[in-house]
Amino acid sequence: MTAVAELMDYADVVERFDPVLGLEVHVELNTNTKMFCGCPNEFGGEPNTKVCPTCLGLPGALPAVNGKAVEGAIRIGLALNCEIAEWCRFARKNYFYPDMPKNFQTSQYDEPIAFNGYLDVTLDDGEVVRVEIERAHMEEDTGKSLHVGGATGRIHGAEHSLLDYNRAGVPLIEIVTKPIEGTGSRAPEVARAYVSALRDLLRALDVSDVRMDQGSLRCDANVSLMAKDATEFGTRTETKNVNSLRSVERAVRYEMTRQAAILADGGTIKQETRHFQEADGTTSPGRTKETAEDYRYFPEPDLVPIAPSREWVEELRGTLPEMPSERRKRIQQEWSLSDEALRDLLNVGAVDLVAATVEAGASPDEARGWWVNTLAQEANAREVELADLAITPKQVAEVIGLVSSGELTNKLAKEVVQGVLAGEGEPRDVVEKRGLKVVSDDSALLAAIDEALAAQPDVADKIRGGKVAAAGAIVGAVMKATKGQADAKRVRELIIERVGS
């Protein structure tokens, strides 16, 4: 059983130490085939069915570079304001892990395809932080290990392990920041905001589906602390494969409080990888972290260098879409949003979702209302990002359309949304399956109104006496009788007509 770590109060941490972050984000590209072979690049499937001699590392199999992956890497580099190398090459990163059957990973070391860039990141209160990019380099993903038995799902305590090489060889871009200093108490927030902004940019480029829950976007968070009077960085830890924005923030905050307690007690920090525990927001030790020398990098002899022509690079620059930051400025003007309203959208990650809902036919105000209120609450309840909810902007626009046409009330529309989130199909499918259509037949409504008036004659007298507000009691009774499927406004009109006649 792992001992509970001592933690320092967060306010004390930032008073005594300066955090330094380094974020490494791995992005799986959405090419049709893998990085160095023709196997399909698809998520899931039966284990070990999307493999070949090349991605299995069998003797005599030779790799060939996926040109579409190189194109994606250049476009990512350009979008991150990087310089694009005129000449670069692959290297072998040597290590033994069972999920890398060759015992080396084909990657890039000292000659990345993109370097020296930056990404401006907007925090919740509107402050902009520039995160400098060290490099964005190409490599291949590893396979996956499944450890069977044991309490943690990790190798320690497992009875045996299973290996799935379907993911081995999937095109991967690793984006590495330069040390992020000077963020103080906001370091965890900066980490989350950076990964969020990077995810938005990659989605706009359409180079990846950026599904953190499926591992196509993963963040390794390096954290170290410096005493206030120190001139050198502290020893860092690297929390591996953090797979949600919320978890990135929690992992950085936890490591800051854990490391501070150790340093304050006179201890030293081990340079190691750590694993983030979603259940309680803690990190646990992994393995001692290797240095570059431990990997014994050397140039990949089976692949020729890559030398993107300047003409090609400029041609690819011309394919870049409107960047998320530019799009937000345009949307703010077109929708006449205040800075506060735009910030609300940004804080829940709803800008692109609302924009897509508007493009699908909804009005900006209606789309904002559904995503920022109803759907944001659903995301919070499920502890997932808004974009990861099982409902699309097109489906939300359809629900809004059903309300606008009078086929649904807002209350019924929320039930339809629940059905879509539960996997019951498209909005109209849910309406039919759950019988949620608005009762629009006046004769059926009048029958319910008459029954309610007969049960509450005193309310009818009040309405006749001019106290129209009393009609609310009858409206409530009719809504209950129709299981909320009546149009309350129409019911009120019919009540006034009925009592006055």
Short mmCIF file of C-alpha atoms in Angstrom, two decimals:
data_model
loop_
_atom_site.label_atom_id
_atom_site.label_comp_id
_atom_site.label_asym_id
_atom_site.label_seq_id
_atom_site.Cartn_x
_atom_site.Cartn_y
_atom_site.Cartn_z
CA MET A 1 0.00 0.00 0.00
CA THR A 2 1.43 3.39 -1.03
CA ALA A 3 1.91 5.86 1.81
CA VAL A 4 -0.06 9.08 1.61
CA ALA A 5 2.27 11.91 0.56
CA GLU A 6 2.76 14.97 2.73
CA LEU A 7 1.46 18.09 1.00
CA MET A 8 2.08 21.80 1.58
CA ASP A 9 -0.76 24.27 1.56
CA TYR A 10 -0.94 25.78 -1.91
CA ALA A 11 -0.73 29.38 -0.68
CA ASP A 12 2.50 28.50 1.16
CA VAL A 13 3.89 26.80 -1.96
CA VAL A 14 3.62 29.89 -4.13
CA GLU A 15 4.91 32.12 -1.32
CA ARG A 16 8.09 30.05 -0.92
CA PHE A 17 8.71 28.64 -4.41
CA ASP A 18 8.55 29.54 -8.09
CA PRO A 19 7.13 26.77 -10.28
CA VAL A 20 8.70 25.93 -13.64
CA LEU A 21 6.64 23.94 -16.15
CA GLY A 22 7.51 22.02 -19.28
CA LEU A 23 4.64 20.54 -21.24
CA GLU A 24 5.04 17.80 -23.82
CA VAL A 25 1.91 17.16 -25.83
CA HIS A 26 1.64 14.10 -28.09
CA VAL A 27 -0.79 14.36 -30.98
CA GLU A 28 -1.88 11.37 -33.07
CA LEU A 29 -2.44 12.47 -36.65
CA ASN A 30 -5.58 11.44 -38.51
CA THR A 31 -3.83 10.11 -41.61
CA ASN A 32 -5.33 7.07 -43.34
CA THR A 33 -2.26 4.93 -42.70
CA LYS A 34 0.51 4.67 -40.14
CA MET A 35 3.74 6.65 -40.08
CA PHE A 36 6.06 4.17 -41.78
CA CYS A 37 3.81 1.49 -43.27
CA GLY A 38 0.47 1.01 -45.02
CA CYS A 39 -1.50 -0.35 -42.05
CA PRO A 40 -4.77 1.50 -41.32
CA ASN A 41 -4.58 4.29 -38.78
CA GLU A 42 -7.84 3.64 -36.92
CA PHE A 43 -8.76 3.73 -33.25
CA GLY A 44 -9.85 0.47 -31.63
CA GLY A 45 -10.55 -2.83 -33.37
CA GLU A 46 -9.61 -6.36 -32.43
CA PRO A 47 -6.11 -6.44 -30.91
CA ASN A 48 -3.22 -7.03 -33.30
CA THR A 49 -5.32 -6.93 -36.46
CA LYS A 50 -3.91 -3.66 -37.88
CA VAL A 51 -0.27 -4.68 -38.03
CA CYS A 52 2.34 -5.73 -40.57
CA PRO A 53 6.03 -6.76 -40.55
CA THR A 54 7.10 -3.09 -40.53
CA CYS A 55 5.16 -1.90 -37.48
CA LEU A 56 5.89 -5.20 -35.74
CA GLY A 57 9.61 -4.66 -36.31
CA LEU A 58 10.19 -7.98 -38.04
CA PRO A 59 13.62 -8.60 -39.59
CA GLY A 60 14.02 -7.30 -43.13
CA ALA A 61 10.99 -4.97 -43.04
CA LEU A 62 11.82 -1.44 -44.18
CA PRO A 63 9.94 1.78 -43.30
CA ALA A 64 8.70 4.42 -45.74
CA VAL A 65 7.71 7.91 -44.57
CA ASN A 66 4.04 8.91 -44.74
CA GLY A 67 4.04 12.12 -46.79
CA LYS A 68 0.67 13.23 -45.41
CA ALA A 69 2.10 13.02 -41.89
CA VAL A 70 5.02 15.25 -42.89
CA GLU A 71 2.53 17.72 -44.34
CA GLY A 72 0.56 17.67 -41.08
CA ALA A 73 3.73 18.25 -39.06
CA ILE A 74 4.66 21.29 -41.17
CA ARG A 75 1.16 22.77 -40.90
CA ILE A 76 1.24 22.31 -37.11
CA GLY A 77 4.65 23.98 -36.97
CA LEU A 78 3.46 26.93 -39.06
CA ALA A 79 0.33 27.37 -36.93
CA LEU A 80 2.59 27.46 -33.84
CA ASN A 81 4.71 30.23 -35.38
CA CYS A 82 7.68 27.86 -35.69
CA GLU A 83 10.58 27.87 -38.08
CA ILE A 84 10.42 24.93 -40.48
CA ALA A 85 13.67 23.03 -40.98
CA GLU A 86 15.19 23.10 -44.44
CA TRP A 87 16.72 19.70 -43.69
CA CYS A 88 15.94 17.23 -40.94
CA ARG A 89 16.09 13.50 -40.32
CA PHE A 90 14.80 10.70 -38.16
CA ALA A 91 16.69 9.03 -35.34
CA ARG A 92 16.41 5.82 -33.37
CA LYS A 93 15.47 6.25 -29.73
CA ASN A 94 16.62 3.02 -28.14
CA TYR A 95 14.88 1.47 -25.18
CA PHE A 96 13.26 -1.79 -24.23
CA TYR A 97 9.57 -1.78 -23.53
CA PRO A 98 7.23 -4.60 -24.54
CA ASP A 99 4.85 -2.18 -26.31
CA MET A 100 7.59 -1.19 -28.81
CA PRO A 101 8.43 -4.41 -30.64
CA LYS A 102 11.53 -3.04 -32.42
CA ASN A 103 13.11 -2.03 -29.07
CA PHE A 104 13.56 1.44 -30.52
CA GLN A 105 11.22 4.25 -31.49
CA THR A 106 11.68 6.03 -34.79
CA SER A 107 11.63 9.67 -33.73
CA GLN A 108 13.52 12.93 -34.25
CA TYR A 109 16.19 14.08 -31.84
CA ASP A 110 18.48 17.03 -32.54
CA GLU A 111 16.97 17.85 -35.93
CA PRO A 112 13.21 18.39 -35.54
CA ILE A 113 11.04 19.48 -38.42
CA ALA A 114 9.71 22.56 -36.54
CA PHE A 115 11.30 24.66 -33.80
CA ASN A 116 11.34 28.05 -32.03
CA GLY A 117 7.64 28.88 -31.99
CA TYR A 118 5.04 30.20 -29.59
CA LEU A 119 1.36 30.04 -28.72
CA ASP A 120 -0.50 32.87 -26.99
CA VAL A 121 -2.84 31.50 -24.34
CA THR A 122 -5.80 33.33 -22.81
CA LEU A 123 -6.56 32.62 -19.14
CA ASP A 124 -10.00 32.68 -17.55
CA ASP A 125 -9.82 36.36 -16.64
CA GLY A 126 -8.59 37.44 -20.08
CA GLU A 127 -4.87 37.64 -19.26
CA VAL A 128 -2.72 36.45 -22.18
CA VAL A 129 0.37 34.32 -21.53
CA ARG A 130 2.84 33.54 -24.29
CA VAL A 131 4.06 29.94 -24.14
CA GLU A 132 7.23 29.44 -26.15
CA ILE A 133 7.60 26.25 -28.18
CA GLU A 134 10.96 24.49 -28.21
CA ARG A 135 10.13 22.02 -30.98
CA ALA A 136 7.51 19.96 -32.72
CA HIS A 137 8.91 16.71 -34.04
CA MET A 138 7.65 13.61 -35.81
CA GLU A 139 7.69 10.11 -34.38
CA GLU A 140 5.61 6.95 -34.15
CA ASP A 141 3.31 5.89 -31.35
CA THR A 142 3.84 2.76 -29.30
CA GLY A 143 1.50 -0.17 -28.78
CA LYS A 144 -0.59 -0.67 -25.65
CA SER A 145 -0.06 -2.91 -22.66
CA LEU A 146 -2.97 -4.31 -20.68
CA HIS A 147 -1.97 -5.52 -17.22
CA VAL A 148 -4.39 -8.16 -15.95
CA GLY A 149 -4.95 -8.69 -12.24
CA GLY A 150 -3.84 -6.47 -9.39
CA ALA A 151 -5.65 -3.49 -7.94
CA THR A 152 -4.24 -0.59 -9.98
CA GLY A 153 -4.29 -1.83 -13.57
CA ARG A 154 -0.53 -1.29 -13.71
CA ILE A 155 2.23 -3.83 -14.01
CA HIS A 156 2.96 -3.96 -10.29
CA GLY A 157 0.82 -6.70 -8.80
CA ALA A 158 -0.50 -7.86 -12.18
CA GLU A 159 -0.82 -11.57 -12.88
CA HIS A 160 0.09 -11.20 -16.56
CA SER A 161 0.17 -8.62 -19.36
CA LEU A 162 -1.37 -8.54 -22.83
CA LEU A 163 0.01 -6.53 -25.76
CA ASP A 164 -1.90 -4.84 -28.57
CA TYR A 165 0.25 -3.47 -31.40
CA ASN A 166 -2.59 -1.83 -33.36
CA ARG A 167 -1.40 1.60 -32.20
CA ALA A 168 2.29 0.88 -32.83
CA GLY A 169 3.48 3.07 -35.70
CA VAL A 170 0.60 5.57 -35.64
CA PRO A 171 1.89 9.02 -36.75
CA LEU A 172 2.65 11.17 -33.74
CA ILE A 173 3.73 14.79 -33.36
CA GLU A 174 5.34 15.71 -30.06
CA ILE A 175 5.08 19.41 -29.21
CA VAL A 176 7.53 20.47 -26.51
CA THR A 177 7.46 23.84 -24.74
CA LYS A 178 10.43 25.76 -23.50
CA PRO A 179 10.49 26.14 -19.69
CA ILE A 180 7.42 28.11 -18.61
CA GLU A 181 8.45 30.48 -15.82
CA GLY A 182 6.92 33.36 -13.94
CA THR A 183 3.36 32.05 -13.71
CA GLY A 184 3.36 31.74 -9.90
CA SER A 185 0.05 30.66 -8.42
CA ARG A 186 -1.49 30.44 -11.90
CA ALA A 187 0.85 27.68 -13.11
CA PRO A 188 -1.83 24.94 -13.03
CA GLU A 189 -4.29 27.22 -14.83
CA VAL A 190 -1.67 28.11 -17.46
CA ALA A 191 -1.01 24.41 -18.07
CA ARG A 192 -4.70 23.69 -18.61
CA ALA A 193 -5.23 26.77 -20.78
CA TYR A 194 -2.21 25.90 -22.95
CA VAL A 195 -3.38 22.35 -23.64
CA SER A 196 -6.90 23.66 -24.28
CA ALA A 197 -5.64 26.30 -26.74
CA LEU A 198 -3.41 23.74 -28.44
CA ARG A 199 -6.33 21.32 -28.78
CA ASP A 200 -8.47 24.07 -30.35
CA LEU A 201 -5.70 24.91 -32.82
CA LEU A 202 -5.15 21.27 -33.82
CA ARG A 203 -8.88 20.77 -34.27
CA ALA A 204 -9.01 23.84 -36.51
CA LEU A 205 -6.15 22.43 -38.58
CA ASP A 206 -8.08 19.14 -38.92
CA VAL A 207 -4.90 17.12 -38.41
CA SER A 208 -6.21 15.09 -35.47
CA ASP A 209 -9.49 14.31 -33.72
CA VAL A 210 -7.73 15.42 -30.48
CA ARG A 211 -9.78 12.97 -28.39
CA MET A 212 -8.04 13.04 -25.02
CA ASP A 213 -10.31 10.25 -23.78
CA GLN A 214 -9.05 7.99 -26.60
CA GLY A 215 -5.41 9.03 -26.26
CA SER A 216 -5.07 10.90 -29.54
CA LEU A 217 -4.02 13.94 -27.48
CA ARG A 218 -1.93 13.28 -24.38
CA CYS A 219 0.03 15.60 -22.14
CA ASP A 220 3.18 14.89 -20.15
CA ALA A 221 3.50 17.56 -17.46
CA ASN A 222 7.00 18.37 -16.21
CA VAL A 223 7.01 20.26 -12.92
CA SER A 224 9.86 21.59 -10.79
CA LEU A 225 10.16 24.18 -8.02
CA MET A 226 12.79 26.84 -7.36
CA ALA A 227 13.28 28.53 -4.03
CA LYS A 228 12.59 32.25 -4.33
CA ASP A 229 16.30 33.11 -4.13
CA ALA A 230 17.47 30.25 -6.41
CA THR A 231 19.11 30.83 -9.79
CA GLU A 232 18.87 27.29 -11.16
CA PHE A 233 15.87 25.12 -11.94
CA GLY A 234 14.91 22.44 -9.47
CA THR A 235 14.75 18.73 -10.25
CA ARG A 236 11.67 17.94 -12.31
CA THR A 237 9.18 15.14 -12.36
CA GLU A 238 7.21 14.15 -15.44
CA THR A 239 3.59 13.11 -14.97
CA LYS A 240 2.85 10.96 -18.00
CA ASN A 241 -0.13 10.70 -20.33
CA VAL A 242 -2.56 13.00 -18.56
CA ASN A 243 -5.74 12.70 -20.60
CA SER A 244 -8.10 15.56 -19.75
CA LEU A 245 -7.79 19.34 -19.35
CA ARG A 246 -9.04 19.17 -15.78
CA SER A 247 -6.50 16.48 -14.96
CA VAL A 248 -3.63 18.54 -16.38
CA GLU A 249 -4.48 21.34 -13.96
CA ARG A 250 -4.92 18.96 -11.02
CA ALA A 251 -1.68 17.08 -11.77
CA VAL A 252 0.41 20.27 -11.85
CA ARG A 253 -1.16 21.59 -8.66
CA TYR A 254 -0.65 18.29 -6.83
CA GLU A 255 3.00 18.01 -7.88
CA MET A 256 3.65 21.55 -6.69
CA THR A 257 2.22 20.80 -3.23
CA ARG A 258 3.97 17.41 -3.01
CA GLN A 259 7.39 18.64 -4.10
CA ALA A 260 7.19 21.71 -1.84
CA ALA A 261 6.53 19.55 1.22
CA ILE A 262 9.57 17.39 0.42
CA LEU A 263 11.86 20.37 -0.17
CA ALA A 264 10.67 22.19 2.95
CA ASP A 265 11.49 19.08 4.97
CA GLY A 266 15.05 19.04 3.64
CA GLY A 267 14.46 16.24 1.16
CA THR A 268 15.32 16.00 -2.52
CA ILE A 269 13.12 15.45 -5.55
CA LYS A 270 13.71 12.32 -7.63
CA GLN A 271 13.84 12.84 -11.38
CA GLU A 272 11.22 10.31 -12.35
CA THR A 273 8.05 9.72 -14.30
CA ARG A 274 4.82 9.69 -12.36
CA HIS A 275 1.29 8.46 -13.02
CA PHE A 276 -1.78 10.62 -12.43
CA GLN A 277 -4.60 9.00 -10.45
CA GLU A 278 -7.94 10.25 -11.74
CA ALA A 279 -9.83 9.01 -8.69
CA ASP A 280 -8.17 11.27 -6.12
CA GLY A 281 -6.05 13.71 -8.15
CA THR A 282 -2.72 12.42 -6.85
CA THR A 283 0.39 11.21 -8.64
CA SER A 284 2.35 8.01 -7.96
CA PRO A 285 5.94 7.03 -8.83
CA GLY A 286 6.66 5.44 -12.19
CA ARG A 287 10.26 4.88 -13.23
CA THR A 288 13.50 6.81 -12.95
CA LYS A 289 13.53 9.31 -15.81
CA GLU A 290 16.15 8.68 -18.47
CA THR A 291 18.31 11.40 -19.97
CA ALA A 292 18.90 11.80 -23.71
CA GLU A 293 22.19 9.91 -23.36
CA ASP A 294 20.37 6.89 -21.95
CA TYR A 295 18.37 6.57 -25.17
CA ARG A 296 21.55 6.29 -27.31
CA TYR A 297 20.05 8.28 -30.18
CA PHE A 298 21.62 7.81 -33.60
CA PRO A 299 20.42 8.67 -37.13
CA GLU A 300 17.90 6.23 -38.62
CA PRO A 301 19.83 4.45 -41.39
CA ASP A 302 16.72 3.17 -43.20
CA LEU A 303 15.16 6.58 -43.88
CA VAL A 304 16.47 9.41 -46.04
CA PRO A 305 16.51 12.96 -44.62
CA ILE A 306 13.52 15.24 -45.20
CA ALA A 307 14.17 18.56 -46.95
CA PRO A 308 10.90 20.51 -47.39
CA SER A 309 11.29 23.06 -50.17
CA ARG A 310 10.47 26.65 -49.25
CA GLU A 311 7.87 26.67 -52.02
CA TRP A 312 6.08 23.71 -50.46
CA VAL A 313 6.21 25.27 -47.00
CA GLU A 314 4.66 28.49 -48.30
CA GLU A 315 2.04 26.51 -50.18
CA LEU A 316 1.11 24.76 -46.92
CA ARG A 317 1.05 28.10 -45.11
CA GLY A 318 -1.63 29.13 -47.55
CA THR A 319 -3.81 26.18 -46.45
CA LEU A 320 -3.92 27.25 -42.80
CA PRO A 321 -7.46 27.99 -41.63
CA GLU A 322 -8.54 30.96 -39.58
CA MET A 323 -6.78 30.51 -36.24
CA PRO A 324 -9.01 30.06 -33.15
CA SER A 325 -7.92 33.38 -31.62
CA GLU A 326 -8.76 35.26 -34.82
CA ARG A 327 -12.04 33.43 -35.15
CA ARG A 328 -13.05 34.40 -31.63
CA LYS A 329 -12.41 38.07 -32.32
CA ARG A 330 -14.54 37.87 -35.46
CA ILE A 331 -17.32 35.97 -33.67
CA GLN A 332 -17.33 38.49 -30.82
CA GLN A 333 -17.93 41.29 -33.31
CA GLU A 334 -20.52 39.42 -35.38
CA TRP A 335 -22.51 38.31 -32.34
CA SER A 336 -22.05 41.60 -30.47
CA LEU A 337 -20.66 39.82 -27.42
CA SER A 338 -19.23 41.65 -24.45
CA ASP A 339 -15.77 40.64 -23.23
CA GLU A 340 -17.47 38.98 -20.25
CA ALA A 341 -19.84 36.95 -22.46
CA LEU A 342 -16.97 35.81 -24.65
CA ARG A 343 -14.97 34.87 -21.56
CA ASP A 344 -17.89 32.78 -20.32
CA LEU A 345 -17.84 30.90 -23.62
CA LEU A 346 -14.08 30.43 -23.42
CA ASN A 347 -14.16 29.27 -19.81
CA VAL A 348 -16.50 26.38 -20.59
CA GLY A 349 -14.85 25.61 -23.93
CA ALA A 350 -17.97 26.48 -25.91
CA VAL A 351 -16.86 28.97 -28.59
CA ASP A 352 -16.37 26.49 -31.41
CA LEU A 353 -19.37 24.43 -30.31
CA VAL A 354 -21.66 27.45 -30.35
CA ALA A 355 -20.25 28.58 -33.70
CA ALA A 356 -20.89 25.14 -35.20
CA THR A 357 -24.44 25.16 -33.76
CA VAL A 358 -25.07 28.55 -35.37
CA GLU A 359 -23.71 27.24 -38.67
CA ALA A 360 -26.22 24.38 -38.33
CA GLY A 361 -29.11 26.85 -38.20
CA ALA A 362 -29.55 28.06 -34.61
CA SER A 363 -29.39 31.68 -33.50
CA PRO A 364 -26.28 32.76 -31.55
CA ASP A 365 -28.28 33.57 -28.39
CA GLU A 366 -30.11 30.23 -28.40
CA ALA A 367 -26.95 28.27 -29.10
CA ARG A 368 -25.08 30.09 -26.32
CA GLY A 369 -27.91 29.44 -23.87
CA TRP A 370 -27.91 25.69 -24.47
CA TRP A 371 -24.14 25.17 -24.41
CA VAL A 372 -23.20 27.55 -21.60
CA ASN A 373 -26.07 26.60 -19.30
CA THR A 374 -27.78 23.23 -19.86
CA LEU A 375 -24.94 21.36 -21.56
CA ALA A 376 -22.16 22.85 -19.40
CA GLN A 377 -24.05 21.56 -16.35
CA GLU A 378 -24.23 18.11 -17.94
CA ALA A 379 -20.49 18.18 -18.63
CA ASN A 380 -19.75 19.18 -15.04
CA ALA A 381 -21.98 16.43 -13.69
CA ARG A 382 -20.20 13.85 -15.84
CA GLU A 383 -16.76 15.37 -15.11
CA VAL A 384 -15.92 15.59 -18.82
CA GLU A 385 -15.04 18.43 -21.15
CA LEU A 386 -17.96 20.08 -22.92
CA ALA A 387 -16.66 18.98 -26.33
CA ASP A 388 -16.58 15.36 -25.13
CA LEU A 389 -20.33 15.19 -24.44
CA ALA A 390 -22.11 12.66 -26.66
CA ILE A 391 -24.06 15.32 -28.54
CA THR A 392 -23.08 17.28 -31.64
CA PRO A 393 -23.69 20.94 -32.54
CA LYS A 394 -25.94 19.73 -35.36
CA GLN A 395 -28.07 17.78 -32.87
CA VAL A 396 -28.27 20.77 -30.53
CA ALA A 397 -29.37 22.95 -33.45
CA GLU A 398 -32.06 20.39 -34.28
CA VAL A 399 -33.36 20.49 -30.69
CA ILE A 400 -33.44 24.30 -30.82
CA GLY A 401 -35.35 24.08 -34.11
CA LEU A 402 -37.93 21.76 -32.54
CA VAL A 403 -38.50 24.30 -29.77
CA SER A 404 -38.76 27.19 -32.24
CA SER A 405 -41.34 25.32 -34.33
CA GLY A 406 -43.47 24.65 -31.27
CA GLU A 407 -42.99 20.88 -31.42
CA LEU A 408 -41.17 20.92 -28.06
CA THR A 409 -41.23 23.06 -24.95
CA ASN A 410 -37.92 23.94 -23.29
CA LYS A 411 -38.65 21.37 -20.60
CA LEU A 412 -39.32 18.63 -23.17
CA ALA A 413 -36.25 19.72 -25.13
CA LYS A 414 -34.09 19.07 -22.07
CA GLU A 415 -35.52 15.54 -21.92
CA VAL A 416 -34.64 15.09 -25.59
CA VAL A 417 -31.08 16.20 -24.88
CA GLN A 418 -30.90 13.66 -22.05
CA GLY A 419 -32.00 10.98 -24.50
CA VAL A 420 -29.37 11.94 -27.06
CA LEU A 421 -26.68 11.94 -24.36
CA ALA A 422 -27.87 8.48 -23.32
CA GLY A 423 -27.31 7.18 -26.83
CA GLU A 424 -30.99 6.86 -27.80
CA GLY A 425 -30.44 8.30 -31.27
CA GLU A 426 -31.08 11.58 -33.05
CA PRO A 427 -33.37 14.20 -31.42
CA ARG A 428 -36.44 13.21 -33.47
CA ASP A 429 -35.81 9.55 -32.64
CA VAL A 430 -35.83 10.43 -28.93
CA VAL A 431 -39.03 12.47 -29.33
CA GLU A 432 -40.79 9.47 -30.91
CA LYS A 433 -39.39 6.83 -28.53
CA ARG A 434 -40.21 8.83 -25.40
CA GLY A 435 -43.47 10.33 -26.71
CA LEU A 436 -42.38 13.87 -26.03
CA LYS A 437 -44.30 15.85 -28.64
CA VAL A 438 -46.14 18.94 -27.44
CA VAL A 439 -49.90 18.48 -27.06
CA SER A 440 -51.07 21.01 -29.63
CA ASP A 441 -54.68 19.85 -30.02
CA ASP A 442 -56.81 22.60 -28.45
CA SER A 443 -59.66 20.19 -27.77
CA ALA A 444 -57.37 17.98 -25.66
CA LEU A 445 -56.06 21.03 -23.83
CA LEU A 446 -59.57 22.37 -23.20
CA ALA A 447 -60.61 19.06 -21.72
CA ALA A 448 -57.70 19.23 -19.28
CA ILE A 449 -58.47 22.89 -18.52
CA ASP A 450 -62.12 22.14 -17.79
CA GLU A 451 -61.12 19.35 -15.43
CA ALA A 452 -58.69 21.66 -13.60
CA LEU A 453 -61.22 24.48 -13.35
CA ALA A 454 -63.84 22.09 -11.97
CA ALA A 455 -61.38 20.94 -9.33
CA GLN A 456 -60.49 24.54 -8.34
CA PRO A 457 -63.67 26.69 -8.71
CA ASP A 458 -62.26 29.37 -6.39
CA VAL A 459 -59.38 29.95 -8.81
CA ALA A 460 -61.86 30.37 -11.68
CA ASP A 461 -63.72 33.00 -9.62
CA LYS A 462 -60.48 34.91 -8.99
CA ILE A 463 -59.70 34.96 -12.70
CA ARG A 464 -63.20 36.25 -13.48
CA GLY A 465 -62.66 38.90 -10.83
CA GLY A 466 -59.65 40.24 -12.70
CA LYS A 467 -56.85 38.38 -10.90
CA VAL A 468 -55.35 36.94 -14.06
CA ALA A 469 -52.20 35.81 -12.22
CA ALA A 470 -54.32 33.16 -10.54
CA ALA A 471 -54.41 31.34 -13.88
CA GLY A 472 -50.96 30.01 -13.01
CA ALA A 473 -52.51 27.39 -10.72
CA ILE A 474 -54.66 26.05 -13.57
CA VAL A 475 -51.70 26.15 -15.97
CA GLY A 476 -49.72 24.06 -13.49
CA ALA A 477 -52.52 21.52 -13.18
CA VAL A 478 -52.83 21.20 -16.97
CA MET A 479 -49.06 20.81 -17.37
CA LYS A 480 -49.13 18.06 -14.78
CA ALA A 481 -52.04 16.34 -16.49
CA THR A 482 -50.26 16.45 -19.87
CA LYS A 483 -46.92 15.37 -18.34
CA GLY A 484 -45.37 18.68 -19.29
CA GLN A 485 -46.18 18.22 -22.96
CA ALA A 486 -48.46 21.25 -23.30
CA ASP A 487 -47.43 24.72 -24.44
CA ALA A 488 -47.86 26.75 -21.25
CA LYS A 489 -48.40 29.98 -23.16
CA ARG A 490 -51.21 28.44 -25.23
CA VAL A 491 -52.74 26.87 -22.12
CA ARG A 492 -52.87 30.28 -20.41
CA GLU A 493 -54.57 31.83 -23.46
CA LEU A 494 -57.19 29.07 -23.49
CA ILE A 495 -57.84 29.44 -19.74
CA ILE A 496 -58.53 33.16 -20.08
CA GLU A 497 -60.83 32.51 -23.03
CA ARG A 498 -62.64 29.70 -21.18
CA VAL A 499 -63.24 31.61 -17.97
CA GLY A 500 -64.25 34.76 -19.79
CA SER A 501 -66.77 33.00 -22.05
#
